[in-house]
Coordinates of C-alpha atoms in Angstrom, one line a residue:
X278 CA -18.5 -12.3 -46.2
X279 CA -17.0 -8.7 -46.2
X280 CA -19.2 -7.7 -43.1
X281 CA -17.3 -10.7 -41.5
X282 CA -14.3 -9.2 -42.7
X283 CA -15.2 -5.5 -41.6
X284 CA -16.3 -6.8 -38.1
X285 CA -12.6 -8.7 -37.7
X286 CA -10.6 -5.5 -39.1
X287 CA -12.2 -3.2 -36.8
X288 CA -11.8 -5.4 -33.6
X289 CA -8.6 -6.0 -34.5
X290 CA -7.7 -2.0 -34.4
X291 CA -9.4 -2.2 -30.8
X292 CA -7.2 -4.7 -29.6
X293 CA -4.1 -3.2 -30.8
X294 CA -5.3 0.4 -29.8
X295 CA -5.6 -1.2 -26.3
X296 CA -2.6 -3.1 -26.3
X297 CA -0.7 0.4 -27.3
X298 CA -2.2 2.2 -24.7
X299 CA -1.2 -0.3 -21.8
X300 CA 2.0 -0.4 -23.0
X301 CA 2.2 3.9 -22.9
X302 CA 1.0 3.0 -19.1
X303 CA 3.7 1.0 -18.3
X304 CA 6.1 3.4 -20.3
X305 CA 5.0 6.2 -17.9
X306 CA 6.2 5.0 -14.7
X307 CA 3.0 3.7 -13.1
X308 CA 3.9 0.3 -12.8
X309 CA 6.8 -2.4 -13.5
X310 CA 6.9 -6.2 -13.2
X311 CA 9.9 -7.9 -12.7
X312 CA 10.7 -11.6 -11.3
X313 CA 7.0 -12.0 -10.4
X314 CA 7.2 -8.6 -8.2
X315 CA 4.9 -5.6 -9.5
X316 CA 6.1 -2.2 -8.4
X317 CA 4.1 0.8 -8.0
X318 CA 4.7 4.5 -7.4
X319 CA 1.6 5.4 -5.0
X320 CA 1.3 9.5 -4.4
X321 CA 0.3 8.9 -0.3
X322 CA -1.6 11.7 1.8
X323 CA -1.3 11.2 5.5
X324 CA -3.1 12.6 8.5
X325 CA -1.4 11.9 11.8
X326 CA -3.5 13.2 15.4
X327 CA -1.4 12.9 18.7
X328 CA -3.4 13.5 21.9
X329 CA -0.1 15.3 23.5
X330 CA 0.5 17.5 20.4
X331 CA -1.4 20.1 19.0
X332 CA -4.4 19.6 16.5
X333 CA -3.9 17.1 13.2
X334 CA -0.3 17.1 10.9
X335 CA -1.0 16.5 7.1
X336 CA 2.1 15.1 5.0
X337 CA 2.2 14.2 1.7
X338 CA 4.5 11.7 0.2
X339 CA 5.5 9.1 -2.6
X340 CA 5.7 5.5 -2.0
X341 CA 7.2 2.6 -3.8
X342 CA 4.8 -0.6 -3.1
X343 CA 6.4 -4.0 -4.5
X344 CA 3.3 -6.1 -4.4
X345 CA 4.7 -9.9 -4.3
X346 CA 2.1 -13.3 -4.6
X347 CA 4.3 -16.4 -4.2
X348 CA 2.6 -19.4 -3.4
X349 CA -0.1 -18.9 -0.8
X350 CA 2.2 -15.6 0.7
X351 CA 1.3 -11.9 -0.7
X352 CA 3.6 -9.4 0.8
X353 CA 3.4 -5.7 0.5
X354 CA 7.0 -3.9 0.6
X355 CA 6.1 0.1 1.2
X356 CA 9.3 2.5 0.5
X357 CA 8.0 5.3 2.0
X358 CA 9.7 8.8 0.9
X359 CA 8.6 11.5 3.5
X360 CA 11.4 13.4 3.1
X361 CA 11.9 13.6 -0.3
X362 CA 15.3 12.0 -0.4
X363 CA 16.5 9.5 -2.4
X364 CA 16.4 6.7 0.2
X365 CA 13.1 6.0 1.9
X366 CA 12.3 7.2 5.3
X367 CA 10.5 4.2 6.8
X368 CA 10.1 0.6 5.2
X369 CA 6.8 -1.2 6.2
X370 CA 6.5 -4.7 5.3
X371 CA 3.0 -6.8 5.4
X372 CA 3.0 -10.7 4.8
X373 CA -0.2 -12.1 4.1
X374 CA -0.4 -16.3 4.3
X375 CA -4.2 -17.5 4.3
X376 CA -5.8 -15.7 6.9
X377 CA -2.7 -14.8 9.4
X378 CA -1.2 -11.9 8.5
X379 CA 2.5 -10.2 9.9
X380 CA 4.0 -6.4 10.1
X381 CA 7.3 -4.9 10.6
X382 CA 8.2 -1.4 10.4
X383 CA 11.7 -0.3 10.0
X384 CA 13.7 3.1 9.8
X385 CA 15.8 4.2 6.7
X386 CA 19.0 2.5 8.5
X387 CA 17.3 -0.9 8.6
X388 CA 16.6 -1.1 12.0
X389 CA 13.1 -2.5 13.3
X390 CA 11.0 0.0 15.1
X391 CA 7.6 -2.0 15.5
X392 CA 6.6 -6.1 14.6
X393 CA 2.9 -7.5 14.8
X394 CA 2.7 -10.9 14.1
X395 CA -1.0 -11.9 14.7
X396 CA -3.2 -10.0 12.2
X397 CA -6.0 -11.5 10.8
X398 CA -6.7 -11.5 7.6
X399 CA -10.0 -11.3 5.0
X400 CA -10.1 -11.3 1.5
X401 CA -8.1 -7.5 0.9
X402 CA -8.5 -6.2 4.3
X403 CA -6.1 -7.1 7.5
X404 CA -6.5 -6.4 11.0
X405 CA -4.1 -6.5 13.9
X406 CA -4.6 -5.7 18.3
X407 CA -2.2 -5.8 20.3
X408 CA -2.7 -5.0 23.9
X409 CA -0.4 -4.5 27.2
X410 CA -0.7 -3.3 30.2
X411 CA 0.1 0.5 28.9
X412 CA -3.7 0.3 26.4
X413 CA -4.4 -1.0 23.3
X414 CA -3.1 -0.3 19.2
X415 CA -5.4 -1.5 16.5
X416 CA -3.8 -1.2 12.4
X417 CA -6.3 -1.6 9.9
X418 CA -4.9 -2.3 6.0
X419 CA -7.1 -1.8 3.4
X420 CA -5.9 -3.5 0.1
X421 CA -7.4 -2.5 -2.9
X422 CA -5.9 -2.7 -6.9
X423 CA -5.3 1.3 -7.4
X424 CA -6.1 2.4 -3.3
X425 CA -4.7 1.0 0.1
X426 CA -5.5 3.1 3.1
X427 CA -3.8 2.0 6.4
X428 CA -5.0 3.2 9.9
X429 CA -3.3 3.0 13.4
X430 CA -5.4 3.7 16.6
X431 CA -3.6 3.9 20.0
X432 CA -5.6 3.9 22.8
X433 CA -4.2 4.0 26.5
X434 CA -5.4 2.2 29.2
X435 CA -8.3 4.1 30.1
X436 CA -9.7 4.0 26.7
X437 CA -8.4 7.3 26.1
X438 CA -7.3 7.8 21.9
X439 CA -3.6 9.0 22.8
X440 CA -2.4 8.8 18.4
X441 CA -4.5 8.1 15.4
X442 CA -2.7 7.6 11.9
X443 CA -4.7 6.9 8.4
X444 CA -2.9 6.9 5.1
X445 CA -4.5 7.0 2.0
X446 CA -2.2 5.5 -1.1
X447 CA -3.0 6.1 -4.2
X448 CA -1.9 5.0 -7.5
X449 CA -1.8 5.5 -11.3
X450 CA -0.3 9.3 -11.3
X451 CA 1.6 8.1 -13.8
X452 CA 4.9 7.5 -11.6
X453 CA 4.7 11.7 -9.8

């Protein structure tokens, strides 16, 4: 009888010490939850090549993600802060519903620089081509619980890569 008792007192002090270290998690910064919505800071790293420029441009950035699952929609909201400032440089937004999948990208006034309405999705990853007559753009998103990478490849008609973009997000830095 006091082993039993000895077993339930010490798993008892694990569950509490866990319970008191997820809570210093969420104290930190990391992540919130609010009306359904989590938010996460993401530290991002970006590599952007552009066939007319010269070489490969590394930024470094934070991100705010709002990760929202109503229903049978997900939707990323990334809040991307590339200058530093206190409002976000670009806003992208990804829907998910089953396996269709959309994406906008907006400035920081609002206005919408870029929509792709027929990606495809599969279990965490989504894929979208779009082709014209000028070549072809493929974006790749990659959805993982602590890592999302996104990658843009613009090819022009010839099959030629004219810009290539692949962001790596990363959370769990404890809100830097």
């Amino acid at each position: 009888m006091r082993f039993h008792k000895t077993v339930f007192l010490i798993i008892g002090l694990l569950l509490a010490s866990a319970c008191a270290t997820s809570s210093s998690k969420n104290e930190a910064g990391s992540f919130s939850i609010k009306d359904g919505v989590v938010t996460k800071i993401y530290k991002a790293y970006t590599l952007n090549f552009n066939g007319a420029g010269p070489g490969i441009v590394e930024q470094e950035f934070k991100s705010k993600v709002e990760i929202n699952v109503r229903s049978r929609i997900r939707s990323y909201r990334f809040s991307n802060f590339i200058s530093g400032q206190k409002e976000p440089d670009v806003v992208v937004v990804l829907a998910i519903s089953g396996r269709t999948a959309g994406l906008a990208i907006y400035d920081a006034s609002g206005a919408k620089l870029a929509e792709y309405t027929r990606g495809r999705a599969r279990n965490d990853s989504v894929f979208f081509k779009v082709a014209s007559k000028k070549g072809v753009a493929r974006i790749k998103w990659f959805l993982g619980n602590t890592t999302i990478v996104s990658a843009f490849e613009s090819y022009d008609n010839k099959g030629q890569l004219g810009a290539s973009e692949i962001t790596f997000y990363k959370a769990g830095f404890g809100g830097e």
